[in-house]
Amino acid sequence: MNYIYLENIQENIAIMKINNTYHDDISELELYDATRGIWKIKLESVKNIDYVLSVASGMVKEVYKVDAWVPANQLNRKTIPYDEVKGKDRIGFFGKVAEETVRKKYLNKSVAKLYKRGEANPVKIFVI
């Protein structure tokens, strides 16, 4: 298995775990919508994040280049309607699939070596 190690991260990235939403026949749009929001994290915490790794079952399913971080009510996701109760005080991002050079570094690799045993937070940030 190919792993991502801390010393190999050369970009400011956030890992977003989408285990509850991911399924084998997920469309590109569904994957993007699930990955980009809604997350219980402060905008200040992600202001320097350039890339987001979409992770399910410990494996990177896609890599997105972040254009902007916004409050969740501004996301307008096509496949997941906004829920005012769940979306309160949460954020997300607008972006696009990352350039191929960055995707090759992370896509289809395991993030298991980046977590301590029992660590369960669905969002993990790495700023270099």
PDB file of C-alpha atoms in Angstrom:
ATOM      1  CA  MET A   1       0.000   0.000   0.000  1.00  0.00           C
ATOM      2  CA  ASN A   2       1.190   3.525  -0.757  1.00  0.00           C
ATOM      3  CA  TYR A   3       1.092   5.883   2.206  1.00  0.00           C
ATOM      4  CA  ILE A   4       1.358   9.644   2.570  1.00  0.00           C
ATOM      5  CA  TYR A   5       3.958  10.551   5.186  1.00  0.00           C
ATOM      6  CA  LEU A   6       4.209  13.872   6.987  1.00  0.00           C
ATOM      7  CA  GLU A   7       7.651  14.559   5.509  1.00  0.00           C
ATOM      8  CA  ASN A   8       6.217  14.185   1.976  1.00  0.00           C
ATOM      9  CA  ILE A   9       3.625  16.950   2.394  1.00  0.00           C
ATOM     10  CA  GLN A  10       4.848  20.054   0.592  1.00  0.00           C
ATOM     11  CA  GLU A  11       1.562  21.944   0.340  1.00  0.00           C
ATOM     12  CA  ASN A  12      -0.848  23.392   2.885  1.00  0.00           C
ATOM     13  CA  ILE A  13      -3.529  20.712   2.935  1.00  0.00           C
ATOM     14  CA  ALA A  14      -6.657  19.708   4.803  1.00  0.00           C
ATOM     15  CA  ILE A  15      -7.934  16.163   4.940  1.00  0.00           C
ATOM     16  CA  MET A  16     -11.713  15.886   4.842  1.00  0.00           C
ATOM     17  CA  LYS A  17     -13.111  12.464   5.760  1.00  0.00           C
ATOM     18  CA  ILE A  18     -16.314  11.717   3.886  1.00  0.00           C
ATOM     19  CA  ASN A  19     -16.859   8.113   5.017  1.00  0.00           C
ATOM     20  CA  ASN A  20     -20.600   8.569   5.636  1.00  0.00           C
ATOM     21  CA  THR A  21     -21.254  10.018   2.176  1.00  0.00           C
ATOM     22  CA  TYR A  22     -18.884   8.035  -0.014  1.00  0.00           C
ATOM     23  CA  HIS A  23     -20.064   5.041  -2.037  1.00  0.00           C
ATOM     24  CA  ASP A  24     -18.486   3.095  -4.892  1.00  0.00           C
ATOM     25  CA  ASP A  25     -20.545   4.669  -7.669  1.00  0.00           C
ATOM     26  CA  ILE A  26     -20.350   8.269  -6.396  1.00  0.00           C
ATOM     27  CA  SER A  27     -20.316  10.836  -9.207  1.00  0.00           C
ATOM     28  CA  GLU A  28     -17.628  13.516  -9.542  1.00  0.00           C
ATOM     29  CA  LEU A  29     -20.153  16.194  -8.535  1.00  0.00           C
ATOM     30  CA  GLU A  30     -21.364  14.218  -5.506  1.00  0.00           C
ATOM     31  CA  LEU A  31     -17.752  13.684  -4.403  1.00  0.00           C
ATOM     32  CA  TYR A  32     -16.977  17.389  -4.798  1.00  0.00           C
ATOM     33  CA  ASP A  33     -20.124  18.456  -2.901  1.00  0.00           C
ATOM     34  CA  ALA A  34     -19.473  15.989  -0.061  1.00  0.00           C
ATOM     35  CA  THR A  35     -15.856  17.091   0.254  1.00  0.00           C
ATOM     36  CA  ARG A  36     -16.323  20.843   0.160  1.00  0.00           C
ATOM     37  CA  GLY A  37     -18.714  21.152   3.059  1.00  0.00           C
ATOM     38  CA  ILE A  38     -20.088  21.446   5.615  1.00  0.00           C
ATOM     39  CA  TRP A  39     -17.315  21.394   8.219  1.00  0.00           C
ATOM     40  CA  LYS A  40     -17.291  22.473  11.854  1.00  0.00           C
ATOM     41  CA  ILE A  41     -14.075  24.420  11.775  1.00  0.00           C
ATOM     42  CA  LYS A  42     -13.273  28.112  11.914  1.00  0.00           C
ATOM     43  CA  LEU A  43     -12.468  30.036   8.731  1.00  0.00           C
ATOM     44  CA  GLU A  44      -9.350  31.310  10.471  1.00  0.00           C
ATOM     45  CA  SER A  45      -8.072  27.729  10.799  1.00  0.00           C
ATOM     46  CA  VAL A  46      -8.183  27.031   7.056  1.00  0.00           C
ATOM     47  CA  LYS A  47      -7.302  30.435   5.597  1.00  0.00           C
ATOM     48  CA  ASN A  48      -3.884  29.156   4.446  1.00  0.00           C
ATOM     49  CA  ILE A  49      -5.092  25.790   3.136  1.00  0.00           C
ATOM     50  CA  ASP A  50      -4.519  25.473  -0.615  1.00  0.00           C
ATOM     51  CA  TYR A  51      -5.561  21.845  -1.215  1.00  0.00           C
ATOM     52  CA  VAL A  52      -8.155  19.489   0.229  1.00  0.00           C
ATOM     53  CA  LEU A  53      -7.788  15.717   0.176  1.00  0.00           C
ATOM     54  CA  SER A  54     -11.126  13.934  -0.072  1.00  0.00           C
ATOM     55  CA  VAL A  55     -10.696  10.779   2.028  1.00  0.00           C
ATOM     56  CA  ALA A  56     -12.927   7.732   2.441  1.00  0.00           C
ATOM     57  CA  SER A  57     -11.899   4.582   4.311  1.00  0.00           C
ATOM     58  CA  GLY A  58      -8.437   6.061   4.771  1.00  0.00           C
ATOM     59  CA  MET A  59      -7.742   6.470   1.048  1.00  0.00           C
ATOM     60  CA  VAL A  60      -7.522   9.714  -0.942  1.00  0.00           C
ATOM     61  CA  LYS A  61     -10.327   9.687  -3.493  1.00  0.00           C
ATOM     62  CA  GLU A  62      -9.674  13.150  -4.987  1.00  0.00           C
ATOM     63  CA  VAL A  63      -7.564  16.260  -4.492  1.00  0.00           C
ATOM     64  CA  TYR A  64      -9.080  19.743  -4.821  1.00  0.00           C
ATOM     65  CA  LYS A  65      -7.420  23.126  -5.231  1.00  0.00           C
ATOM     66  CA  VAL A  66      -9.208  25.627  -2.996  1.00  0.00           C
ATOM     67  CA  ASP A  67     -10.345  28.915  -4.564  1.00  0.00           C
ATOM     68  CA  ALA A  68     -12.164  30.281  -1.492  1.00  0.00           C
ATOM     69  CA  TRP A  69     -13.395  29.267   1.962  1.00  0.00           C
ATOM     70  CA  VAL A  70     -16.909  30.481   2.789  1.00  0.00           C
ATOM     71  CA  PRO A  71     -19.665  30.073   5.402  1.00  0.00           C
ATOM     72  CA  ALA A  72     -21.701  26.930   4.661  1.00  0.00           C
ATOM     73  CA  ASN A  73     -24.834  28.869   3.691  1.00  0.00           C
ATOM     74  CA  GLN A  74     -22.949  30.255   0.656  1.00  0.00           C
ATOM     75  CA  LEU A  75     -21.931  26.871  -0.792  1.00  0.00           C
ATOM     76  CA  ASN A  76     -25.033  26.156  -2.909  1.00  0.00           C
ATOM     77  CA  ARG A  77     -24.121  22.491  -3.319  1.00  0.00           C
ATOM     78  CA  LYS A  78     -26.013  20.860  -6.185  1.00  0.00           C
ATOM     79  CA  THR A  79     -26.355  17.343  -4.732  1.00  0.00           C
ATOM     80  CA  ILE A  80     -26.730  18.128  -1.008  1.00  0.00           C
ATOM     81  CA  PRO A  81     -29.371  20.705   0.000  1.00  0.00           C
ATOM     82  CA  TYR A  82     -28.406  23.232   2.653  1.00  0.00           C
ATOM     83  CA  ASP A  83     -29.735  22.480   6.133  1.00  0.00           C
ATOM     84  CA  GLU A  84     -29.895  25.624   8.293  1.00  0.00           C
ATOM     85  CA  VAL A  85     -29.639  23.654  11.533  1.00  0.00           C
ATOM     86  CA  LYS A  86     -26.656  21.494  10.512  1.00  0.00           C
ATOM     87  CA  GLY A  87     -24.995  24.329   8.583  1.00  0.00           C
ATOM     88  CA  LYS A  88     -24.984  26.868  11.396  1.00  0.00           C
ATOM     89  CA  ASP A  89     -21.434  28.012  12.205  1.00  0.00           C
ATOM     90  CA  ARG A  90     -19.936  25.664   9.609  1.00  0.00           C
ATOM     91  CA  ILE A  91     -17.834  26.329   6.528  1.00  0.00           C
ATOM     92  CA  GLY A  92     -16.895  24.903   3.153  1.00  0.00           C
ATOM     93  CA  PHE A  93     -14.925  25.769   0.061  1.00  0.00           C
ATOM     94  CA  PHE A  94     -15.183  26.505  -3.631  1.00  0.00           C
ATOM     95  CA  GLY A  95     -12.518  24.898  -5.764  1.00  0.00           C
ATOM     96  CA  LYS A  96     -11.676  22.555  -8.591  1.00  0.00           C
ATOM     97  CA  VAL A  97      -9.796  19.313  -9.132  1.00  0.00           C
ATOM     98  CA  ALA A  98      -6.124  20.009  -8.444  1.00  0.00           C
ATOM     99  CA  GLU A  99      -3.451  20.082 -11.113  1.00  0.00           C
ATOM    100  CA  GLU A 100      -2.099  16.678 -12.127  1.00  0.00           C
ATOM    101  CA  THR A 101       1.302  17.114 -10.432  1.00  0.00           C
ATOM    102  CA  VAL A 102      -0.369  17.567  -7.035  1.00  0.00           C
ATOM    103  CA  ARG A 103      -2.982  14.863  -7.639  1.00  0.00           C
ATOM    104  CA  LYS A 104      -0.260  12.303  -8.423  1.00  0.00           C
ATOM    105  CA  LYS A 105       1.358  12.914  -5.024  1.00  0.00           C
ATOM    106  CA  TYR A 106      -1.786  12.105  -3.024  1.00  0.00           C
ATOM    107  CA  LEU A 107      -4.462  10.349  -5.113  1.00  0.00           C
ATOM    108  CA  ASN A 108      -5.201   6.711  -4.196  1.00  0.00           C
ATOM    109  CA  LYS A 109      -2.779   6.799  -1.259  1.00  0.00           C
ATOM    110  CA  SER A 110      -3.482   6.024   2.371  1.00  0.00           C
ATOM    111  CA  VAL A 111      -3.514   8.738   5.047  1.00  0.00           C
ATOM    112  CA  ALA A 112      -3.212   6.159   7.869  1.00  0.00           C
ATOM    113  CA  LYS A 113       0.364   7.226   8.746  1.00  0.00           C
ATOM    114  CA  LEU A 114      -0.851  10.807   9.351  1.00  0.00           C
ATOM    115  CA  TYR A 115      -3.152   9.822  12.243  1.00  0.00           C
ATOM    116  CA  LYS A 116      -2.550   8.645  15.789  1.00  0.00           C
ATOM    117  CA  ARG A 117      -4.492   5.635  17.006  1.00  0.00           C
ATOM    118  CA  GLY A 118      -8.040   6.635  17.961  1.00  0.00           C
ATOM    119  CA  GLU A 119      -7.899  10.057  16.289  1.00  0.00           C
ATOM    120  CA  ALA A 120     -11.356  10.584  14.823  1.00  0.00           C
ATOM    121  CA  ASN A 121     -11.738  14.234  13.806  1.00  0.00           C
ATOM    122  CA  PRO A 122     -13.101  14.368  10.226  1.00  0.00           C
ATOM    123  CA  VAL A 123     -10.900  17.396   9.423  1.00  0.00           C
ATOM    124  CA  LYS A 124      -7.125  17.414   9.801  1.00  0.00           C
ATOM    125  CA  ILE A 125      -4.937  20.348   8.775  1.00  0.00           C
ATOM    126  CA  PHE A 126      -1.297  20.375   7.689  1.00  0.00           C
ATOM    127  CA  VAL A 127       0.370  23.764   7.198  1.00  0.00           C
ATOM    128  CA  ILE A 128       4.002  23.740   6.118  1.00  0.00           C
TER     129      ILE A 128
END
